[in-house]
Amino acid sequence: MANMHEIAKRAGVSLGTVSNVLNNSAKVREPKRTRVLEAVQEAGYQPSQLARGLRRDTTNMIGMIIPDITNPFFPSVVRGAEDVAFSNGYRLILCNTDNDHSKEIVHLNELRTYLPTGLIVIPSNFSDLTAQAESYRRAGTGVVCIDRLPKHWSGDSVTADNKTGAYNATRHLIQLGHTQLATITGPLHLTNAKERLEGFKRAMKEAKLSLAPEYAQETSFDKQGGYSKTQVLLRLIPRPTAIFAGNDMIALGVLLAVRESGLRCPEDISIIGFDDLDLGETTNPSLSSVSQSGYQLGTTAARLLLDRRQGDDGPAKHIVLETLLKLRHSVAPPSQALQASAPTVKRGTKRKRT
Amino acid sequence: MANMHEIAKRAGVSLGTVSNVLNNSAKVREPKRTRVLEAVQEAGYQPSQLARGLRRDTTNMIGMIIPDITNPFFPSVVRGAEDVAFSNGYRLILCNTDNDHSKEIVHLNELRTYLPTGLIVIPSNFSDLTAQAESYRRAGTGVVCIDRLPKHWSGDSVTADNKTGAYNATRHLIQLGHTQLATITGPLHLTNAKERLEGFKRAMKEAKLSLAPEYAQETSFDKQGGYSKTQVLLRLIPRPTAIFAGNDMIALGVLLAVRESGLRCPEDISIIGFDDLDLGETTNPSLSSVSQSGYQLGTTAARLLLDRRQGDDGPAKHIVLETLLKLRHSVAPPSQALQASAPTVKRGTKRKRT
DNA sequence: TTGTACGCGTTATCAA
DNA sequence: TTGATAACGCGTACAA
């Protein structure tokens, strides 16, 4: 592949002149300037990002570390980051951690040696990343955590307003007349899961509704978790009439379990999820959800990184994105019968026969 | 950040010795060997991938160029590729093209300068990539196209057996008794869309069923396309009783349009999609689909690349993965009434009132 | 077996 | 404004 030497030779100029033309680092007079540009065209020359990075002590790469691209919420986050990155001349290195902290560490350590412009991290868990981040900062590389935060995180961050989102969703259920509410949360060592539970609890407290511990189940952020914990919830007496799920995947599991038990959504049980994934639109009934923009999460993080790169060295920024309660067909007021007397599983079974 | 010089100084050995220890390029005696390893540990030293790549003329990166990570089929492909890559010490650079050929070219040109081990490409369209690929091959870098192929592609490839998959799905519908079949294909300049149409046509021909042109609609591979083309199909006389969709996103659009028109799936219209996405399980009715493993597509491609890297320079490989017809609740035999007389839209409307 | 010196392709410095 | 040269960090051929 052609290199600068060859361009210099073709254009009959020196190495430095070629570099100056390519980087506008110094004015080059017209006859030579075009000769260089022509030679570049002819040879199809592209500067080696490797050599350039080594020399400049930084590359046009942005590292992105996420738990699992297969989780439906993350692709739009990645896409958001990539769009901003690409349009500014940066490229994304994508790393999945599978929520495995050791894999996270491997990526964190290795990515540094590519001298990336910055790093966007969706932490796999609550493990402290301060030490790693510090080592990046020393190299002048920005690190921004998004979606959830690791322990003691004091650097830049972009998250959704989980607490308010959960609060609004719960309040809506309460205003509809529900008094027997339950929630299925994601792993509580993740800050987003924890905050959503807090929002839920706050709304309950404000409405002077009590929350027995068994009405708040913790599980993984997936369909399977939602499914099995719903089976637990449906056996409780009194049976909950509304379930706030920690995310849409959990909500999907809730829906399946409810359907399978012979109960109906929303007549017997209302469901609200979190994330507002596309797949929530096509379920039956369609899923109400707290909408947060993954795409915006990504773009905001990338932009933050580029700002830092431009020299913004102000104090750490903690950007919190608003959420929006998106109502579809999975919520309704509790039925009269259920309000009058404490419902039992029997009642649900009976309804099935109807 | 610590470099080899520092390690050498700390361990009291020369630069070359450090390199030899790190790369096992030469036996180093025990006292020094451990001293080097200790120094590496203490300093948290990681070799610069940039410098190493420049020197070795190749890096541990694999470029992956896809249309859009936001399309639900692609994440598992990416994940498959990344898993194989990671466990062999390689990393993935992810690039979205948005089916924009010019963006594809930009990535193709730039990625080369990172001296990646290989390239996995899901081509954005039928545009010829032979020239680009050739330039990679000259640099000893493998290129493998997956899912669909560009014009005149003669290099390595991994694709699904689209034709057989579509054929089996169509044949199943015919065996159920359907005679009025229609299909909504993806963009026919994409080889996978074209092959699926061919499979559909072959099954039709074998069953001696005629296919008027308006019963084969072409659109984009998304929900919107499926939705609007279904509206067209439902107005045809006789109305089709079964629709084979070019992929699951289209099938989803079909389902929505059918539902909205007051017809029922599968009683009035059977639907089969392609891809077997997760979201097909949770629709109502659940979606029958031709299952192909995106994950396997990714792993196979990555493995192919690594094999090439190991020195396999045999002729181009064209790996074709099998598909599997996954039957769920969106298919049924045509109703008797529909079989007896040609159904009209009126009939559908009538049923709505029932 | 160990150490030294060179080169990978680029950018930055400095002298002309 | 231009050109020559050093340096980025590493791997390796070659000399010791």
XYZ file of C-alpha atoms (C1' of nucleotides) in Angstrom:
740
model
C 0.000 0.000 0.000
C 1.202 3.400 -0.885
C 2.765 5.471 1.855
C 3.831 9.058 2.243
C 7.247 8.428 0.814
C 5.729 7.322 -2.415
C 3.460 10.340 -2.584
C 6.414 12.609 -1.940
C 8.394 10.973 -4.696
C 5.520 11.088 -7.174
C 4.851 14.726 -6.472
C 8.531 15.589 -6.423
C 8.390 17.136 -2.977
C 9.655 16.224 0.435
C 7.941 14.143 3.092
C 7.174 17.115 5.295
C 5.411 18.926 2.497
C 3.068 16.036 1.929
C 2.264 15.957 5.604
C 1.654 19.686 5.605
C -0.752 19.442 2.714
C -2.656 16.585 4.262
C -3.014 18.160 7.666
C -3.097 21.827 6.712
C -0.363 22.178 9.268
C 1.399 24.769 7.145
C 0.640 26.744 4.025
C 1.944 25.058 0.934
C 2.218 27.015 -2.300
C -0.114 26.284 -5.115
C 1.893 24.449 -7.707
C 3.176 21.878 -5.247
C -0.035 21.661 -3.337
C -2.077 20.374 -6.250
C 0.713 18.087 -7.344
C 0.557 16.414 -3.952
C -3.222 16.147 -4.016
C -3.081 14.638 -7.471
C -0.531 12.082 -6.399
C -2.732 11.151 -3.453
C -5.670 10.623 -5.780
C -3.697 8.596 -8.282
C -2.189 6.321 -5.727
C -5.391 5.981 -3.730
C -3.334 6.903 -0.725
C -4.805 6.727 2.785
C -2.695 7.687 5.790
C -1.951 4.847 8.176
C -4.079 5.363 11.255
C -1.636 3.203 13.134
C 1.404 5.303 12.417
C -0.536 8.506 12.828
C -1.881 7.383 16.177
C 1.526 6.334 17.394
C 2.979 9.646 16.456
C 0.147 11.883 17.633
C -0.374 9.875 20.763
C -4.085 9.482 20.038
C -6.300 7.829 17.454
C -9.711 8.499 15.986
C -11.176 5.532 17.811
C -13.770 5.575 20.533
C -14.027 2.480 22.641
C -17.478 1.354 23.635
C -17.914 -1.274 26.296
C -21.390 -2.686 26.760
C -22.837 -5.771 28.426
C -24.420 -7.417 25.417
C -25.407 -6.062 22.026
C -28.026 -8.804 21.889
C -30.047 -7.083 24.587
C -32.635 -5.083 22.633
C -32.027 -1.853 24.486
C -28.370 -1.483 23.602
C -28.309 -1.387 19.800
C -29.867 2.051 19.672
C -27.388 3.303 22.248
C -24.530 2.022 20.142
C -26.084 3.476 17.046
C -26.436 6.880 18.658
C -22.808 6.874 19.690
C -21.665 5.700 16.301
C -23.608 8.324 14.427
C -22.070 11.192 16.346
C -18.664 9.548 16.222
C -18.758 8.869 12.500
C -19.934 12.284 11.478
C -16.991 13.731 13.364
C -14.467 11.362 11.858
C -14.294 8.907 14.725
C -14.774 5.150 14.707
C -16.177 2.798 17.287
C -14.549 -0.265 18.784
C -17.300 -2.360 20.272
C -16.750 -4.702 23.191
C -19.297 -6.951 24.886
C -18.670 -7.895 28.496
C -21.586 -10.243 29.157
C -21.796 -8.536 32.518
C -18.555 -10.293 33.289
C -16.351 -7.925 35.216
C -13.134 -9.715 34.328
C -13.923 -9.363 30.646
C -14.583 -5.707 31.286
C -11.156 -5.334 32.835
C -9.499 -7.047 29.884
C -11.118 -4.629 27.483
C -10.402 -1.653 29.658
C -6.737 -2.518 29.844
C -6.279 -3.329 26.220
C -8.298 -0.526 24.710
C -6.012 1.980 26.357
C -3.131 0.806 24.223
C -4.997 1.854 21.099
C -4.822 5.390 22.436
C -8.510 6.011 21.772
C -10.019 9.461 21.937
C -12.386 8.299 24.582
C -14.338 5.535 26.143
C -18.051 5.001 26.586
C -18.873 2.419 29.190
C -22.079 0.772 30.274
C -20.704 -0.853 33.414
C -21.363 -4.542 33.812
C -21.971 -4.175 37.517
C -21.235 -2.097 40.520
C -17.505 -2.841 40.549
C -15.315 0.135 41.067
C -13.821 1.469 37.854
C -12.245 4.558 39.346
C -8.734 3.173 39.133
C -9.040 2.266 35.454
C -10.687 5.564 34.627
C -7.930 7.450 36.386
C -5.354 5.731 34.264
C -7.240 6.875 31.169
C -7.553 10.397 32.450
C -3.826 10.568 32.965
C -3.423 9.725 29.292
C -5.814 12.534 28.441
C -8.529 10.121 27.419
C -12.092 10.821 28.438
C -14.267 8.163 30.020
C -18.007 8.486 30.303
C -20.296 6.009 32.008
C -23.842 5.687 30.774
C -27.133 4.017 31.655
C -25.860 2.897 35.061
C -22.922 3.836 37.207
C -20.232 1.864 38.973
C -19.358 2.360 42.610
C -17.980 5.754 43.618
C -18.174 7.035 40.084
C -17.254 10.686 39.984
C -16.504 11.135 36.294
C -18.766 12.136 33.433
C -22.022 10.293 33.132
C -25.237 10.169 31.142
C -28.229 8.381 32.590
C -31.981 8.411 32.355
C -34.061 9.852 35.131
C -34.946 6.387 36.366
C -36.404 7.493 39.645
C -38.836 10.004 38.194
C -39.781 7.656 35.398
C -40.631 4.878 37.802
C -42.381 7.319 40.083
C -44.629 8.600 37.295
C -45.497 5.119 36.119
C -46.377 3.984 39.604
C -48.367 7.117 40.316
C -50.355 6.548 37.167
C -51.282 3.066 38.315
C -52.299 4.386 41.703
C -54.388 7.137 40.161
C -56.229 4.529 38.149
C -57.315 3.071 41.425
C -54.838 0.287 41.973
C -53.944 -0.382 45.582
C -52.336 -3.787 45.284
C -49.167 -2.965 43.419
C -46.117 -5.118 42.932
C -42.801 -4.600 41.181
C -40.223 -6.859 39.632
C -36.863 -5.153 39.610
C -33.645 -5.803 37.779
C -30.518 -6.744 39.742
C -30.345 -4.179 42.543
C -26.580 -3.911 42.356
C -27.213 -2.004 39.145
C -27.927 1.626 39.850
C -30.670 1.922 37.266
C -32.586 -0.993 38.778
C -32.139 0.471 42.228
C -33.303 3.933 41.217
C -36.394 2.541 39.556
C -37.287 0.705 42.724
C -36.798 3.908 44.674
C -39.165 5.783 42.391
C -41.706 3.024 42.797
C -41.413 3.125 46.561
C -41.690 6.870 46.700
C -44.975 6.828 44.807
C -46.272 4.087 47.081
C -45.290 5.993 50.165
C -46.861 9.203 48.948
C -50.105 7.330 48.394
C -49.790 5.804 51.828
C -49.785 2.330 50.354
C -47.829 -0.314 52.152
C -45.368 -2.528 50.381
C -44.760 -5.930 51.868
C -41.328 -7.253 50.911
C -42.683 -10.145 48.868
C -44.380 -7.662 46.542
C -41.016 -6.407 45.355
C -39.172 -9.187 43.567
C -35.645 -8.883 42.240
C -34.429 -10.744 39.173
C -32.334 -10.420 36.051
C -33.284 -7.914 33.361
C -34.813 -10.490 31.038
C -37.952 -12.258 29.954
C -37.216 -15.387 31.919
C -36.802 -13.424 35.121
C -40.070 -11.585 34.614
C -41.848 -14.808 33.855
C -40.780 -16.747 36.928
C -41.164 -13.886 39.384
C -44.655 -13.221 38.091
C -45.579 -16.780 38.948
C -44.516 -15.990 42.476
C -46.481 -12.739 42.565
C -49.653 -14.322 41.246
C -49.723 -16.743 44.155
C -49.699 -13.943 46.716
C -52.833 -13.053 48.633
C -54.083 -10.534 47.961
C -53.006 -10.891 44.383
C -51.526 -7.704 42.884
C -53.652 -5.915 40.298
C -50.768 -4.041 38.780
C -47.123 -4.848 38.193
C -44.395 -2.348 37.476
C -41.574 -4.129 35.669
C -37.954 -2.995 35.896
C -37.664 -3.040 32.115
C -39.561 -4.151 29.032
C -37.954 -7.568 28.841
C -39.166 -8.302 32.343
C -42.558 -6.875 31.394
C -42.691 -9.272 28.487
C -42.128 -12.160 30.841
C -44.849 -10.796 33.093
C -47.234 -10.671 30.175
C -46.511 -14.245 29.193
C -46.951 -15.526 32.731
C -50.180 -13.593 33.167
C -51.520 -14.907 29.894
C -50.550 -18.444 30.791
C -52.194 -18.259 34.204
C -55.506 -17.541 32.556
C -55.642 -13.985 33.803
C -56.145 -11.144 31.399
C -54.107 -8.055 30.829
C -55.197 -5.343 31.448
C -58.539 -6.386 32.901
C -57.069 -8.441 35.731
C -53.544 -7.172 35.829
C -52.048 -3.958 34.556
C -48.440 -3.931 33.415
C -45.995 -1.108 32.859
C -42.453 -1.672 31.685
C -39.411 0.528 31.259
C -37.391 1.381 28.111
C -40.192 1.512 25.544
C -38.619 -1.017 23.210
C -40.067 -1.453 19.752
C -41.270 -4.936 20.577
C -43.640 -3.482 23.147
C -45.762 -2.069 20.352
C -46.535 -5.402 18.781
C -47.398 -7.508 21.782
C -51.021 -8.106 22.595
C -51.958 -6.049 24.469
C -49.323 -3.511 23.535
C -47.057 -2.642 26.424
C -47.194 0.606 28.359
C -43.722 1.685 29.281
C -41.508 4.406 30.615
C -39.839 5.644 27.483
C -36.185 6.528 27.510
C -34.157 7.217 24.399
C -31.249 4.851 24.087
C -30.210 6.658 20.944
C -29.988 9.936 22.801
C -28.028 8.252 25.549
C -25.481 7.283 22.926
C -25.312 10.590 21.106
C -25.033 12.553 24.325
C -22.189 10.412 25.572
C -20.296 10.667 22.312
C -20.758 14.408 22.183
C -19.542 14.736 25.747
C -16.404 12.872 24.778
C -15.798 15.072 21.762
C -16.291 18.180 23.881
C -13.682 16.939 26.319
C -11.428 16.314 23.407
C -11.918 19.893 22.252
C -10.438 20.987 25.515
C -13.416 21.183 27.836
C -11.839 20.256 31.135
C -14.518 21.512 33.446
C -15.786 19.481 36.392
C -17.469 16.137 35.866
C -20.820 16.332 34.142
C -23.783 14.260 35.168
C -26.343 14.503 32.441
C -29.747 13.080 33.249
C -32.180 12.499 30.402
C -35.896 12.812 30.874
C -38.270 9.924 30.503
C -41.806 9.866 29.196
C -44.644 7.633 30.261
C -45.971 5.953 27.146
C -49.425 4.539 27.669
C -50.628 1.701 25.502
C -53.099 -1.082 26.168
C -51.569 -2.955 29.079
C -53.014 -0.718 31.784
C -56.560 -0.216 32.995
C -58.317 0.517 36.250
C -58.710 -2.491 38.506
C -62.011 -4.250 37.931
C -64.797 -3.528 40.454
C -64.907 -7.062 41.706
C -61.269 -7.000 42.520
C -61.557 -3.733 44.321
C -64.434 -4.916 46.470
C -62.895 -8.068 47.844
C -59.366 -9.319 47.988
C -58.915 -11.368 44.842
C -57.574 -14.864 45.016
C -56.053 -17.161 42.480
C -59.349 -18.986 42.390
C -61.022 -15.968 40.979
C -58.528 -15.864 38.208
C -59.066 -19.494 37.413
C -62.773 -18.950 37.350
C -62.462 -16.151 34.889
C -60.554 -18.433 32.605
C -63.599 -20.633 32.265
C -65.810 -17.758 31.290
C 2.041 4.945 30.400
C 4.790 2.481 30.942
C 6.633 1.221 27.890
C 9.175 -1.484 27.204
C 12.073 0.757 28.067
C 10.793 1.181 31.546
C 10.252 -2.531 31.979
C 13.777 -3.185 30.785
C 15.176 -0.661 33.218
C 13.131 -1.988 36.130
C 14.147 -5.555 35.437
C 17.719 -4.585 34.756
C 17.766 -6.203 31.334
C 17.870 -4.984 27.802
C 14.978 -4.064 25.558
C 15.278 -7.152 23.410
C 15.065 -9.450 26.391
C 11.787 -7.947 27.431
C 10.405 -8.459 23.970
C 11.640 -12.018 23.929
C 9.942 -12.793 27.187
C 6.681 -11.231 26.079
C 6.540 -12.967 22.742
C 8.350 -16.189 23.603
C 10.460 -15.384 20.599
C 13.571 -16.729 22.289
C 14.357 -18.657 25.440
C 15.248 -16.395 28.273
C 16.961 -17.786 31.368
C 15.025 -18.100 34.544
C 16.360 -15.417 36.824
C 15.852 -12.685 34.251
C 12.671 -14.098 32.916
C 10.769 -13.789 36.176
C 12.298 -10.403 36.875
C 10.804 -9.183 33.599
C 7.420 -10.705 34.330
C 7.414 -9.121 37.757
C 8.248 -5.740 36.362
C 5.421 -6.097 33.870
C 3.034 -6.862 36.699
C 4.219 -4.035 38.896
C 4.052 -1.430 36.197
C 0.758 -2.722 34.816
C 2.449 -2.730 31.464
C 0.451 -3.440 28.310
C 2.165 -3.435 24.938
C 1.010 -0.712 22.600
C -1.217 -2.298 19.995
C -0.470 0.635 17.770
C 3.274 0.179 17.771
C 2.969 -3.566 17.632
C 0.608 -3.387 14.677
C 2.828 -0.974 12.836
C 5.781 -3.215 13.349
C 4.114 -6.546 12.625
C 2.142 -5.140 9.755
C -1.112 -6.420 11.207
C -3.275 -5.845 14.255
C -5.646 -7.929 16.318
C -8.645 -6.050 14.981
C -11.410 -7.413 12.829
C -13.482 -4.891 10.964
C -17.183 -5.514 10.742
C -19.302 -3.507 8.357
C -23.057 -3.872 8.672
C -26.064 -1.888 7.485
C -27.573 -0.994 10.831
C -27.126 -2.471 14.286
C -30.622 -1.241 15.078
C -32.122 -3.834 12.756
C -33.052 -6.701 15.095
C -31.416 -9.363 12.989
C -27.903 -7.982 13.112
C -27.029 -7.859 16.816
C -26.779 -11.624 17.076
C -24.579 -11.713 13.988
C -22.278 -9.166 15.549
C -22.332 -11.013 18.811
C -21.394 -14.273 17.141
C -18.472 -12.655 15.396
C -17.339 -10.929 18.540
C -17.438 -14.066 20.640
C -15.175 -15.984 18.312
C -12.968 -12.959 17.842
C -12.608 -12.221 21.534
C -11.847 -15.737 22.599
C -9.002 -15.763 20.090
C -7.625 -12.437 21.179
C -9.171 -10.314 18.467
C -11.310 -7.198 18.754
C -14.120 -5.886 16.626
C -14.431 -2.496 14.984
C -18.065 -1.971 14.177
C -19.245 0.220 11.330
C -22.817 0.970 10.297
C -23.437 1.918 6.689
C -27.170 2.632 6.746
C -27.240 0.853 3.404
C -25.403 3.856 2.089
C -22.794 2.670 -0.365
C -20.661 5.778 -0.054
C -20.436 5.287 3.698
C -19.458 1.709 3.021
C -16.622 2.869 0.806
C -15.390 5.293 3.429
C -15.191 2.535 5.994
C -13.648 0.104 3.571
C -10.918 2.538 2.703
C -10.153 3.651 6.193
C -10.317 0.315 7.944
C -7.522 -0.945 5.763
C -5.123 1.499 7.331
C -5.654 -0.125 10.702
C -4.122 -3.239 9.202
C -6.904 -5.445 10.549
C -6.668 -9.207 10.509
C -9.780 -9.393 8.457
C -13.052 -7.899 7.440
C -16.601 -9.153 7.785
C -19.023 -7.370 5.532
C -22.777 -7.428 5.206
C -22.954 -5.504 1.937
C -25.304 -2.567 1.872
C -26.396 -3.349 -1.654
C -25.426 -5.009 -4.849
C -22.541 -2.635 -5.592
C -19.377 -4.293 -6.672
C -16.829 -4.633 -3.905
C -14.341 -6.730 -5.837
C -11.890 -3.883 -6.265
C -11.830 -3.048 -2.560
C -11.576 -6.680 -1.572
C -8.685 -7.171 -3.950
C -6.806 -4.358 -2.294
C -7.296 -6.088 1.059
C -6.211 -9.414 -0.299
C -3.007 -7.889 -1.544
C -2.317 -6.767 2.007
C -2.915 -10.320 3.181
C -6.186 -9.362 4.826
C -9.143 -11.674 4.480
C -12.567 -10.397 3.510
C -15.714 -12.423 3.976
C -19.185 -11.350 2.893
C -22.144 -12.632 4.835
C -25.937 -12.695 4.710
C -26.044 -11.283 1.179
C -23.498 -10.874 -1.556
C -22.436 -7.977 -3.720
C -22.196 -8.178 -7.470
C -19.661 -10.612 -8.910
C -18.499 -11.678 -5.473
C -16.017 -14.488 -5.747
C -14.415 -14.344 -2.315
C -15.329 -16.155 0.887
C -18.939 -15.994 1.929
C -21.374 -17.266 4.521
C -25.060 -17.114 3.798
C -28.269 -18.848 4.768
C -29.965 -21.202 2.397
C -32.566 -18.604 1.545
C -33.987 -20.389 -1.430
C -34.654 -23.673 0.343
C -35.984 -21.899 3.401
C -38.480 -19.931 1.353
C -39.343 -23.014 -0.646
C -40.140 -25.044 2.464
C -42.246 -22.303 3.968
C -44.244 -21.877 0.795
C -44.661 -25.588 0.342
C -46.003 -25.842 3.857
C -48.648 -23.233 3.095
C -49.601 -25.038 -0.080
C -49.842 -28.366 1.695
C -52.223 -26.792 4.171
C -54.504 -26.163 1.262
C -53.745 -22.569 0.375
C -54.014 -21.727 -3.281
C -54.121 -17.956 -3.150
C -50.618 -17.148 -2.001
C -48.856 -13.835 -2.038
C -45.395 -12.687 -1.020
C -43.880 -9.419 0.087
C -40.192 -9.405 -0.660
C -37.327 -7.270 0.525
C -35.454 -5.090 -1.971
C -34.683 -7.400 -4.879
C -31.262 -5.910 -5.471
C -30.286 -7.738 -2.290
C -29.381 -11.324 -3.039
C -31.108 -12.724 0.025
C -34.406 -11.092 -0.911
C -34.047 -12.340 -4.445
C -33.262 -15.890 -3.398
C -36.247 -16.003 -1.084
C -38.488 -14.934 -3.913
C -36.995 -17.637 -6.097
C -37.720 -20.269 -3.467
C -41.268 -19.008 -3.201
C -41.734 -19.151 -6.954
C -40.290 -22.608 -7.227
C -42.771 -24.000 -4.711
C -45.602 -22.254 -6.533
C -44.514 -23.638 -9.842
C -44.157 -27.155 -8.508
C -47.707 -26.956 -7.213
C -48.827 -25.619 -10.554
C -50.120 -22.473 -8.927
C -50.012 -19.312 -10.972
C -48.541 -16.141 -9.600
C -49.885 -12.912 -11.009
C -47.317 -10.127 -10.696
C -49.379 -8.076 -8.263
C -49.248 -10.942 -5.771
C -45.522 -10.465 -5.371
C -44.843 -7.066 -3.856
C -41.373 -5.650 -3.290
C -40.563 -3.304 -0.427
C -37.960 -2.483 2.182
C -37.074 -5.006 4.890
C -39.120 -3.305 7.586
C -42.423 -3.125 9.373
C -43.621 -0.099 7.446
C -43.012 -1.812 4.138
C -44.885 -4.909 5.205
C -47.754 -2.834 6.465
C -48.333 -0.773 3.349
C -47.858 -3.596 0.878
C -50.305 -5.730 2.815
C -52.922 -3.050 2.352
C -52.349 -3.419 -1.354
C -52.586 -7.212 -1.214
C -55.794 -7.196 0.802
C -57.538 -5.228 -1.897
C -56.759 -7.803 -4.564
C -59.462 -10.136 -5.854
C -59.235 -12.914 -5.067
C -57.752 -11.936 -1.765
C -54.710 -14.009 -0.774
C -55.216 -16.432 2.098
C -51.544 -16.716 2.910
C -48.643 -14.308 2.783
C -44.987 -15.234 2.803
C -42.998 -12.284 4.092
C -39.389 -11.630 3.093
C -38.391 -11.279 6.735
C -39.911 -11.011 10.180
C -40.050 -7.233 10.219
C -42.144 -7.305 7.071
C -44.246 -10.089 8.609
C -44.854 -7.890 11.607
C -46.177 -5.176 9.323
C -48.367 -7.739 7.613
C -49.787 -8.807 10.951
C -50.592 -5.244 11.938
C -52.283 -4.483 8.631
C -54.278 -7.706 8.760
C -55.375 -7.005 12.301
C -56.332 -3.450 11.408
C -58.353 -4.538 8.397
C -60.576 -6.627 10.644
C -59.308 -9.911 9.281
C -57.954 -12.532 11.577
C -54.660 -14.315 11.557
C -54.458 -17.244 11.038
C -58.153 -17.926 10.350
C -58.404 -15.550 7.391
C -54.782 -15.069 6.517
C -51.754 -17.173 7.291
C -48.401 -15.498 7.672
C -44.868 -16.861 7.571
C -41.829 -14.675 8.041
C -38.095 -15.202 7.728
C -35.312 -14.892 10.365
C -37.145 -16.158 13.432
C -36.480 -13.083 15.528
C -37.232 -13.182 19.235
C -40.032 -10.703 18.844
C -41.933 -13.195 16.724
C -42.562 -15.297 19.816
C -44.425 -12.618 21.674
C -46.742 -11.282 19.036
C -50.327 -12.465 19.000
C -50.587 -14.806 17.268
C -46.952 -15.806 17.492
C -45.191 -15.677 14.171
C -44.207 -18.701 12.147
C -40.891 -18.109 10.476
C -37.999 -19.580 8.583
C -35.352 -19.766 11.244
C -31.775 -18.866 10.446
C -29.082 -18.400 13.038
C -27.596 -14.947 12.899
C -25.236 -15.925 15.664
C -23.899 -18.814 13.644
C -23.537 -16.560 10.645
C -21.248 -14.402 12.757
C -19.218 -17.174 14.335
C -18.716 -18.935 11.027
C -17.491 -15.799 9.347
C -15.075 -15.003 12.146
C -13.737 -18.524 12.171
C -13.261 -18.423 8.440
C -11.209 -15.289 8.843
C -9.069 -16.810 11.560
C -8.492 -19.892 9.438
C -7.305 -17.705 6.593
C -5.047 -15.983 9.017
C -3.600 -19.325 10.070
C -2.464 -19.792 6.542
C -5.422 -21.426 4.854
C -5.146 -20.072 1.352
C -7.362 -22.525 -0.434
C -9.961 -21.439 -2.968
C -12.852 -19.218 -1.955
C -15.325 -20.866 0.392
C -19.036 -20.424 0.087
C -20.602 -21.674 3.259
C -24.358 -22.018 3.212
C -26.166 -22.471 6.516
C -29.324 -24.464 6.769
C -32.644 -22.986 7.766
C -35.464 -24.500 9.736
C -39.170 -23.872 9.389
C -40.454 -22.834 12.796
C -44.195 -23.203 13.055
C -46.111 -21.129 15.569
C -49.643 -19.829 15.550
C -49.776 -17.595 12.505
C -50.554 -20.365 10.040
C -53.633 -22.492 9.550
C -55.468 -24.105 6.674
C -57.655 -21.708 4.709
C -61.187 -21.602 6.037
C -63.780 -23.643 4.102
C -65.735 -20.603 3.050
C -62.675 -19.053 1.568
C -61.821 -22.173 -0.301
C -65.299 -22.532 -1.776
C -65.673 -19.098 -3.249
C -63.209 -16.391 -4.009
C -63.095 -14.203 -0.932
C -63.589 -10.487 -1.206
C -62.811 -7.661 1.089
C -66.479 -7.489 1.877
C -66.286 -10.859 3.480
C -63.529 -9.628 5.679
C -65.503 -6.601 6.707
C -68.461 -8.746 7.478
C -66.459 -10.926 9.751
C -65.364 -7.900 11.639
C -68.898 -7.256 12.703
C -69.339 -10.739 14.040
C 21.383 -16.549 25.435
C 21.570 -11.519 25.489
C 22.061 -6.840 23.759
C 22.155 -3.355 19.955
C 20.467 -1.085 16.121
C 17.240 -0.423 12.604
C 12.735 0.257 10.523
C 7.484 0.304 10.407
C 4.609 5.369 8.569
C 3.618 9.351 10.411
C 4.032 14.073 12.592
C 6.665 17.818 14.700
C 10.678 20.525 15.186
C 13.972 23.285 13.405
C 17.133 25.113 10.217
C 17.477 26.927 5.682
C 7.380 28.164 2.655
C 10.112 24.026 2.344
C 12.993 20.085 3.444
C 15.737 17.136 6.507
C 15.642 14.631 10.615
C 14.214 12.897 15.116
C 10.905 10.407 17.636
C 6.505 7.635 18.819
C 6.876 1.976 20.881
C 7.683 -2.238 19.346
C 9.759 -6.503 16.927
C 13.632 -8.688 14.936
C 17.936 -9.578 12.479
C 22.379 -9.761 13.652
C 26.312 -9.308 16.343
C 28.460 -10.404 20.634
